[in-house]
PDB file of C-alpha atoms in Angstrom:
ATOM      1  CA  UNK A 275     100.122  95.797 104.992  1.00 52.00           C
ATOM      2  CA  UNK A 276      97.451  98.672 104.525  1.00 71.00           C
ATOM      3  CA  UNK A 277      99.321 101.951 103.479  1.00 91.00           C
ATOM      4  CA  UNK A 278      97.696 105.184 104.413  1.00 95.00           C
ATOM      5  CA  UNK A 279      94.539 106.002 103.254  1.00 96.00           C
ATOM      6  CA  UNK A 280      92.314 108.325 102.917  1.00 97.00           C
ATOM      7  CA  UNK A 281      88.335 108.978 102.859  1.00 96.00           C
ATOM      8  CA  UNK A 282      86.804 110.095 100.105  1.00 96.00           C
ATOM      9  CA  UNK A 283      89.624 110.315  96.988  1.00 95.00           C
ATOM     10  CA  UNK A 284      86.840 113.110  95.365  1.00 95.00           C
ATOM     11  CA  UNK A 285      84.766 115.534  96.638  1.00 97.00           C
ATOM     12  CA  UNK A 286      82.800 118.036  95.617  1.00 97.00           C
ATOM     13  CA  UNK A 287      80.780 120.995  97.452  1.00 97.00           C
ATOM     14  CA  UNK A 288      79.732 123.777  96.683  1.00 96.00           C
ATOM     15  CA  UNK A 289      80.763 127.513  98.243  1.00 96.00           C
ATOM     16  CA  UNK A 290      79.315 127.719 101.897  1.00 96.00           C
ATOM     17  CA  UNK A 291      79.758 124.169 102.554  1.00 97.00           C
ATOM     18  CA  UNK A 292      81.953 121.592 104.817  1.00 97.00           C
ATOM     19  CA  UNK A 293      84.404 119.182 103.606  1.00 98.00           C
ATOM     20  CA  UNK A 294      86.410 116.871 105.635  1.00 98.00           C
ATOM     21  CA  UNK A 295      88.572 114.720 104.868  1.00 98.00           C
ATOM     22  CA  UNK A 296      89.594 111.635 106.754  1.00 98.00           C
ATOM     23  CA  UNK A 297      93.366 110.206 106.820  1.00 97.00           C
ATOM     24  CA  UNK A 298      93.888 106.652 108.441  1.00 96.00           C
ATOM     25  CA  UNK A 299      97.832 106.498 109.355  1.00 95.00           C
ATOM     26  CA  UNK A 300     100.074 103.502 108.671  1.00 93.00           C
ATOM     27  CA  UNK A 301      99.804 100.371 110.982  1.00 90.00           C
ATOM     28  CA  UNK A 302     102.283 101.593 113.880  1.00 87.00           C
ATOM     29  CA  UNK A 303     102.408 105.382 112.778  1.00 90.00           C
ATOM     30  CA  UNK A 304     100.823 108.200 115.237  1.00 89.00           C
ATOM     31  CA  UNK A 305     102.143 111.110 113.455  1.00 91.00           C
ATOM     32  CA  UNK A 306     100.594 112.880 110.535  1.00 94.00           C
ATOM     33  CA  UNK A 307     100.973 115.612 108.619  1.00 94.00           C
ATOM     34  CA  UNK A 308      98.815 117.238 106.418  1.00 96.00           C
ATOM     35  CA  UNK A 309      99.533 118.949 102.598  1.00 96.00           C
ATOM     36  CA  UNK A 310      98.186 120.821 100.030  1.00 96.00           C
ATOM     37  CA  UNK A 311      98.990 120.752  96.297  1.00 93.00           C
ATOM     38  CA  UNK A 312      97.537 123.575  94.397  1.00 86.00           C
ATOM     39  CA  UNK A 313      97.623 122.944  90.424  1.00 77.00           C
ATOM     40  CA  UNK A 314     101.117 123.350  88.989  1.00 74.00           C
ATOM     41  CA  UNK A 315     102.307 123.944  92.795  1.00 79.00           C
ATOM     42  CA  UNK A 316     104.354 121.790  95.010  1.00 82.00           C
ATOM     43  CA  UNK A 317     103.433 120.116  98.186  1.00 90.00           C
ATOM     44  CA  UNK A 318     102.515 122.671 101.011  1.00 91.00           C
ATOM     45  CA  UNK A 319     102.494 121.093 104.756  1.00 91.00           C
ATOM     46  CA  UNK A 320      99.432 122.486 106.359  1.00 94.00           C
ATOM     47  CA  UNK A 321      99.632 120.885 109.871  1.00 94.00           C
ATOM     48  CA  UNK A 322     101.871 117.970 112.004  1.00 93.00           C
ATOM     49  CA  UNK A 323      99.446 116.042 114.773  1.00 93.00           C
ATOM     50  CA  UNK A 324     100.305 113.557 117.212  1.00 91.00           C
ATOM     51  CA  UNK A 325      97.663 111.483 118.630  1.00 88.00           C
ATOM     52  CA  UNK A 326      95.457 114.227 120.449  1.00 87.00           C
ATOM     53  CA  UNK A 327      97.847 116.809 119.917  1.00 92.00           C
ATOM     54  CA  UNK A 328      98.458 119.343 116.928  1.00 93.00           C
ATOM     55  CA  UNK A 329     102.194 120.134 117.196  1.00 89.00           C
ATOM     56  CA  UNK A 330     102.451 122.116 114.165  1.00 89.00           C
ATOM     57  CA  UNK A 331     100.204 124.420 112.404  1.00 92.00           C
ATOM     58  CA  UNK A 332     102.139 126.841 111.244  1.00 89.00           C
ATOM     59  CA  UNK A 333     100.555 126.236 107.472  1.00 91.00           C
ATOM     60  CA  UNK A 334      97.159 126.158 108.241  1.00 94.00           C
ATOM     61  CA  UNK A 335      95.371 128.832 107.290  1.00 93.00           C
ATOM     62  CA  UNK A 336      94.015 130.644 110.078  1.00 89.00           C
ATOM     63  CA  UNK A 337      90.083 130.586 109.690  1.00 94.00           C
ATOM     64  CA  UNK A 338      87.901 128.128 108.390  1.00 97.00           C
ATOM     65  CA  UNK A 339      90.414 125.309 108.600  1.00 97.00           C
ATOM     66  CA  UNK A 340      90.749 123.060 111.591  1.00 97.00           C
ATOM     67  CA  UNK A 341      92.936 119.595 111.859  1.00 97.00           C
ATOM     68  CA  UNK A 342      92.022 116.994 114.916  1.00 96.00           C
ATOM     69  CA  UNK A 343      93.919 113.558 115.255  1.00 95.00           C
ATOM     70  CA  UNK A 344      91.712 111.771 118.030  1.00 92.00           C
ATOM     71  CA  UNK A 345      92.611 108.756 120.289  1.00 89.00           C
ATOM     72  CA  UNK A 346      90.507 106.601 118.013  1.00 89.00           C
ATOM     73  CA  UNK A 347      89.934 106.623 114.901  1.00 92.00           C
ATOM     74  CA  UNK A 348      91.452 108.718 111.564  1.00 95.00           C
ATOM     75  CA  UNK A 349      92.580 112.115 112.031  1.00 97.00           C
ATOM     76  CA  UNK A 350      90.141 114.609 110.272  1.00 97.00           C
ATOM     77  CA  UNK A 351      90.906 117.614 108.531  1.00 98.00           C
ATOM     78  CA  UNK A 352      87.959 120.146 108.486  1.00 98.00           C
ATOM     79  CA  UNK A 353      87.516 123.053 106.015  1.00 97.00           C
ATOM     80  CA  UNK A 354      84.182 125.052 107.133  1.00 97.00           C
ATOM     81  CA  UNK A 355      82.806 127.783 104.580  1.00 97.00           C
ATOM     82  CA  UNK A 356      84.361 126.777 101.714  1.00 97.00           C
ATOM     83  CA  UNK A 357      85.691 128.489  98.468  1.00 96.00           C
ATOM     84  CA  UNK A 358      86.882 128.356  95.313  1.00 94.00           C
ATOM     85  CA  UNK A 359      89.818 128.841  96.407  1.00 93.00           C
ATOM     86  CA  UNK A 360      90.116 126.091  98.780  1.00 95.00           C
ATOM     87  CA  UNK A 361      89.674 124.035  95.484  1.00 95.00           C
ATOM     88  CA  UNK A 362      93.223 121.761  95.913  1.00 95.00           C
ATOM     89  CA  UNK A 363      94.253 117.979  96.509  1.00 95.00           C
ATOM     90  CA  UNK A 364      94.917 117.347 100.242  1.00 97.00           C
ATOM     91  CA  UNK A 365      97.372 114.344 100.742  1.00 97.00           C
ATOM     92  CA  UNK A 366      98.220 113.109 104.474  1.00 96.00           C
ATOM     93  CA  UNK A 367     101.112 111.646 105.400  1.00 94.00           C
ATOM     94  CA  UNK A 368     102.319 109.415 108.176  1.00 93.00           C
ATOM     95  CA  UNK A 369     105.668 108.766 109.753  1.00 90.00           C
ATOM     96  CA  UNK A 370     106.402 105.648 113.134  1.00 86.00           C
ATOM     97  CA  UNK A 371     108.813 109.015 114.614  1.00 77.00           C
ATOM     98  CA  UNK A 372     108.632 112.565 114.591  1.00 70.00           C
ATOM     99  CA  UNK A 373     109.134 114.281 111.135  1.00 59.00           C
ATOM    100  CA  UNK A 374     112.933 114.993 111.483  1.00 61.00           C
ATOM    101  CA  UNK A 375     115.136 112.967 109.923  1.00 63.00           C
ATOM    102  CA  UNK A 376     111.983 110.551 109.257  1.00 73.00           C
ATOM    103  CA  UNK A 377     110.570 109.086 106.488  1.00 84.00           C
ATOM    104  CA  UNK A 378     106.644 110.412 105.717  1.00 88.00           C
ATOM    105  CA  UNK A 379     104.288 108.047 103.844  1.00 91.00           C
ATOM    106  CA  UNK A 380     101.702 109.200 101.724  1.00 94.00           C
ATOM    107  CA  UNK A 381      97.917 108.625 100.992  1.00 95.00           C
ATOM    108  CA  UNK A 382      96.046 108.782  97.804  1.00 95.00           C
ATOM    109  CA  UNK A 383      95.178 112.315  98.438  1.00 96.00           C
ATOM    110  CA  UNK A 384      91.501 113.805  98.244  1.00 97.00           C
ATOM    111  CA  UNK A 385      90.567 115.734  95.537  1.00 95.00           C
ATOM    112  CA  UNK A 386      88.505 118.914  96.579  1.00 96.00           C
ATOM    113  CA  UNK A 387      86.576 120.798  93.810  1.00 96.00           C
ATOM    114  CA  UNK A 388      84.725 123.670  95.015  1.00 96.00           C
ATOM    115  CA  UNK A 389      82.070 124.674  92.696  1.00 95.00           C
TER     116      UNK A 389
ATOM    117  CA  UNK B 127     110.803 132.167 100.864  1.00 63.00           C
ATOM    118  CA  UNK B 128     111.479 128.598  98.867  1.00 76.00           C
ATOM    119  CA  UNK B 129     113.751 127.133 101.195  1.00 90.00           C
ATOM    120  CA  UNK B 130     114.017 124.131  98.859  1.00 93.00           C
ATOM    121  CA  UNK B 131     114.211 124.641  94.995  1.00 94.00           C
ATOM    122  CA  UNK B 132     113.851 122.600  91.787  1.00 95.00           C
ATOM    123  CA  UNK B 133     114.912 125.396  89.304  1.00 91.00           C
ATOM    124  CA  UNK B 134     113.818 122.798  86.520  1.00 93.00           C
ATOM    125  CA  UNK B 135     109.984 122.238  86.172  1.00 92.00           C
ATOM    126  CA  UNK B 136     110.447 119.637  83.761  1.00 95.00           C
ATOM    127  CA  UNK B 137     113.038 117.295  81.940  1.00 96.00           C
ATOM    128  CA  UNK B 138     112.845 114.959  79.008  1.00 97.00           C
ATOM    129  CA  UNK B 139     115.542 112.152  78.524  1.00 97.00           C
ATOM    130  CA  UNK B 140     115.396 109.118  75.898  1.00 97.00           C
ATOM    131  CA  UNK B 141     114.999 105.951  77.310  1.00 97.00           C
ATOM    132  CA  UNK B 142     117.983 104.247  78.326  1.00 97.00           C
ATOM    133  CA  UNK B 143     119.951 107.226  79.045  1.00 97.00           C
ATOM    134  CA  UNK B 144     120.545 108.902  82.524  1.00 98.00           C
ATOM    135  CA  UNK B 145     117.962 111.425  84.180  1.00 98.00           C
ATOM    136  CA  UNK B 146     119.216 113.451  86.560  1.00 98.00           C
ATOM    137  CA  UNK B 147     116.855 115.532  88.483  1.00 98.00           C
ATOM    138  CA  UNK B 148     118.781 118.480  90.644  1.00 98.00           C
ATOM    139  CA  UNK B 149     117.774 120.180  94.044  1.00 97.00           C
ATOM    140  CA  UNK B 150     118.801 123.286  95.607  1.00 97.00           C
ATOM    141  CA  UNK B 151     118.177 124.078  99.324  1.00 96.00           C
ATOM    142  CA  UNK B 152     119.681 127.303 101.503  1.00 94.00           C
ATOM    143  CA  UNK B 153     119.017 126.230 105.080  1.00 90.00           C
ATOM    144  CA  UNK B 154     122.049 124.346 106.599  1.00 90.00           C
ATOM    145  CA  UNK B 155     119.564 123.014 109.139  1.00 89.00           C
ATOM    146  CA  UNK B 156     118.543 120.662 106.713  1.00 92.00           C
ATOM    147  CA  UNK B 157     119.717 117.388 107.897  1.00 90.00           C
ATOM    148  CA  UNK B 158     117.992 114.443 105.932  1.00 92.00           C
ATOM    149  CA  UNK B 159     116.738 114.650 102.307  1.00 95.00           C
ATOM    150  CA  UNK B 160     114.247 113.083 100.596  1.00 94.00           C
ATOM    151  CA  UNK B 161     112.945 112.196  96.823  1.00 96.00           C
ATOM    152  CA  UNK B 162     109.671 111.347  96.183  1.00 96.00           C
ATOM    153  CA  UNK B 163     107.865 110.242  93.283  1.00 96.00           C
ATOM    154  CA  UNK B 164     104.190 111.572  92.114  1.00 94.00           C
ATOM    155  CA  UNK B 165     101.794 109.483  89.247  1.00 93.00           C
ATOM    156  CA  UNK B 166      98.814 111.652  88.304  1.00 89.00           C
ATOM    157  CA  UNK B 167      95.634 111.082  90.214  1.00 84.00           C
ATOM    158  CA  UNK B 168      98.355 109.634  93.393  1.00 90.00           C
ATOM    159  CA  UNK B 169     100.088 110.293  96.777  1.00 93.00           C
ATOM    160  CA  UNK B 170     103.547 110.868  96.493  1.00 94.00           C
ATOM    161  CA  UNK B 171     105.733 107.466  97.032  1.00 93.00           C
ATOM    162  CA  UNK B 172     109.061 107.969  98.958  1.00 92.00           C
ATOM    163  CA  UNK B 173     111.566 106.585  96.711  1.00 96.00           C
ATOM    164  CA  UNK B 174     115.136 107.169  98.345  1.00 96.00           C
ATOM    165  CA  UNK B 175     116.755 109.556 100.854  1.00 94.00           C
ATOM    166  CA  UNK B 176     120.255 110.403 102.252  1.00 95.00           C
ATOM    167  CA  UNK B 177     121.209 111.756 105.702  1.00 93.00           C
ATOM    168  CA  UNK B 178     123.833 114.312 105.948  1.00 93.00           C
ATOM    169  CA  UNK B 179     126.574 112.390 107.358  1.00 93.00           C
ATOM    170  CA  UNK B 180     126.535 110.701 103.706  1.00 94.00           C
ATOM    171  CA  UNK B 181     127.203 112.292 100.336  1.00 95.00           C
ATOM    172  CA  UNK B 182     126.387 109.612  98.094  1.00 97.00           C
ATOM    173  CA  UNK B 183     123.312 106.733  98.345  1.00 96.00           C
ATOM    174  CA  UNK B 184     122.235 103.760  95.731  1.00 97.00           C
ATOM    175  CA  UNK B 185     119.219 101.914  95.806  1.00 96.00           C
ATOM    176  CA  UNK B 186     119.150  99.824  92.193  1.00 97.00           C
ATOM    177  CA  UNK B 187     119.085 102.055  89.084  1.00 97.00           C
ATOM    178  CA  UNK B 188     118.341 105.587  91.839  1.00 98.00           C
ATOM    179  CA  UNK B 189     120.819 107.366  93.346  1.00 98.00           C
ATOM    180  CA  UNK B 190     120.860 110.604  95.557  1.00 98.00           C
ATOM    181  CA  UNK B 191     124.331 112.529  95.630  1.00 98.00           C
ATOM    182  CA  UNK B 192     124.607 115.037  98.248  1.00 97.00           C
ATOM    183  CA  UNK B 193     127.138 118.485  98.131  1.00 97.00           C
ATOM    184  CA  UNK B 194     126.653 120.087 101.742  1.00 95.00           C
ATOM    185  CA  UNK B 195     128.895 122.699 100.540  1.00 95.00           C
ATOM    186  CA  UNK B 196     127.041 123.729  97.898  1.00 96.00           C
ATOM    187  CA  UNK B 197     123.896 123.173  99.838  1.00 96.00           C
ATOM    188  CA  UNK B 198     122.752 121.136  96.757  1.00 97.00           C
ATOM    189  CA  UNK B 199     121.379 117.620  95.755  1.00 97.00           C
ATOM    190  CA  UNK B 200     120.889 115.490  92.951  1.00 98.00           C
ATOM    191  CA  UNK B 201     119.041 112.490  92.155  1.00 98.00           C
ATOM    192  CA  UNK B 202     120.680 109.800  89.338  1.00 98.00           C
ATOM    193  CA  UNK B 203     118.263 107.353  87.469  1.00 98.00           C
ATOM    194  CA  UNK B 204     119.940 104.818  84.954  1.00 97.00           C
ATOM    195  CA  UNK B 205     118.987 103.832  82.868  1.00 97.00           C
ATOM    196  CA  UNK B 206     115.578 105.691  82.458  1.00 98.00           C
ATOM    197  CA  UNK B 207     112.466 103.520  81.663  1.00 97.00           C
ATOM    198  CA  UNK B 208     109.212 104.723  80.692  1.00 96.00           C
ATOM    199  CA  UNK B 209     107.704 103.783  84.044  1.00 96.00           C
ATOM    200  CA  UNK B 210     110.225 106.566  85.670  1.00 97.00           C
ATOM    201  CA  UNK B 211     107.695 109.563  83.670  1.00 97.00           C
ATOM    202  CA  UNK B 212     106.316 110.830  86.833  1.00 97.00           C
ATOM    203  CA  UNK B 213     106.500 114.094  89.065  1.00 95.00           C
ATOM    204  CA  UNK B 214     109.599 114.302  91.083  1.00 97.00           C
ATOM    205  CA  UNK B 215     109.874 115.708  94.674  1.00 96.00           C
ATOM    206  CA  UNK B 216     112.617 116.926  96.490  1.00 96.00           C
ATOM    207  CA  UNK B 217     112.129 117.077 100.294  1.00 94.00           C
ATOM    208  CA  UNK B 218     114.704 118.447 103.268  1.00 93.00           C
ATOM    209  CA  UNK B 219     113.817 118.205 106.456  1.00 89.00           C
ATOM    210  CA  UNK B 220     115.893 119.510 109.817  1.00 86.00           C
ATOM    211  CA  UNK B 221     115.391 121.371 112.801  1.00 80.00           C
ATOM    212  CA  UNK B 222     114.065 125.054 111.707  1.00 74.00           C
ATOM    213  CA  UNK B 223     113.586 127.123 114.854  1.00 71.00           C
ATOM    214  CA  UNK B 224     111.730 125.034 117.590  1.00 69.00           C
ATOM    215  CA  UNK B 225     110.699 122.216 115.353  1.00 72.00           C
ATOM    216  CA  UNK B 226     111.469 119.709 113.069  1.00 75.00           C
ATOM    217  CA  UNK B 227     110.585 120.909 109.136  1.00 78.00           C
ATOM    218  CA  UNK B 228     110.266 118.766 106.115  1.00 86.00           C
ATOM    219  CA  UNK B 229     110.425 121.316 103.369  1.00 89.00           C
ATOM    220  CA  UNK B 230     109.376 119.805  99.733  1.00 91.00           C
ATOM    221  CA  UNK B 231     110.495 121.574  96.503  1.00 93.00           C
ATOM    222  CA  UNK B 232     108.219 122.547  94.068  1.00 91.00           C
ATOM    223  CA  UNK B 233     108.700 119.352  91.784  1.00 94.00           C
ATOM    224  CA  UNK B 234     110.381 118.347  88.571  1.00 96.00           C
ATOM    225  CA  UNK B 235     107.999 116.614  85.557  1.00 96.00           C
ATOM    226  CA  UNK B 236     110.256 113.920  84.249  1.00 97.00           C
ATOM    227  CA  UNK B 237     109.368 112.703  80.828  1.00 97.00           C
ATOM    228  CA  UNK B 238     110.989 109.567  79.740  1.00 97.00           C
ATOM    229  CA  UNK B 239     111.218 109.537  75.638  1.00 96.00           C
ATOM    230  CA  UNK B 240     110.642 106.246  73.424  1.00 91.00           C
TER     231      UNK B 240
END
């Protein structure tokens, strides 16, 4: 009864580097949906995949980030060049339907510190 | 643009009494709401929700009470334990333009007193 998870909880790079982050959806899930929770801020949907398909990216910043969700394996969120700024914990979420009037399930989240 | 506000960033209620967490929201598009529940150092855990066609839901000591009118919705918790200290989330979700949204507030720090 695995919930979502996610690949690595912590990581740390330094300006100028890649991160990605890996998010495994629930058993039966092929949606997810990316955040972002900046200190003291509240959750901030970054991007809604299907398998193969981004359907939403309408929070995704529009350089340096990219979000894939392949036929196999965990959909990957990609941050290339990063910054300080970028420092943040990055939580995906899965849902069995599409997002409306769905319930989302949540992973761990990854912790990103940029130093 | 906050579509979907919690005006109170936190809240502290003795043990035992009620904690009730409150959510604002301005699009009517909204159609299904959602509470969610944060520990430090976690993901956020769904903990109850309510569709529009419904103004009231119970799920043991939570409740969500929903006022379409006033485009507002609160969550109930009795009687608080000290296990309920924890972020709390406030989520609406809808149709917005061509797709479906889920909007989440900002959240509310609940502190549950001794």
């Amino acid at each position: 009864n695995a919930g979502v998870m996610q690949n690595p909880r912590h990581l740390v790079r330094r300006r100028g580097q890649e991160a990605r982050l890996r998010c495994s959806p629930m058993k039966g899930h092929s949606h997810v949906y990316w955040y972002r929770q900046l200190p003291e801020e509240g959750l901030k949907f970054m991007v809604y995949l299907q398998k193969e398909n981004i359907i939403d990216e309408s929070g995704m910043p529009k350089e340096r980030f990219s979000a894939e969700f392949p036929k196999e394996g965990p959909s990957i969120l990609r941050i290339q060049q990063v910054v300080r700024g970028d420092s943040a914990a990055y939580f995906c979420a899965s849902s069995r339907l599409r997002q409306g009037g769905e319930t989302q399930y949540f992973g761990p989240g990854t912790r990103l510190l940029v130093l | 643009d906050q579509q979907v506000k919690q005006n109170s960033p936190s809240l502290s209620v003795q043990e035992g009494r009620i904690s009730i967490l409150n959510c604002d929201y301005t699009n009517s598009m909204f159609d299904y709401f959602l509470w969610y529940k944060k520990y430090p150092a976690e993901g956020p855990t769904f903990l109850i929700s309510i569709s529009s066609i419904k103004d009231k839901n119970e799920d043991g000591r939570f409740t969500v009470f929903l006022n379409k009118s006033a485009k507002h919705l609160s969550l109930h918790i009795v009687p608080s334990q000290p296990g309920d200290s924890a972020v709390y989330f406030c989520a609406a979700s809808g149709r917005i333009g061509r797709d479906d949204k889920i909007i989440f507030g900002k959240g509310t720090r609940l502190h549950i007193l001794p």
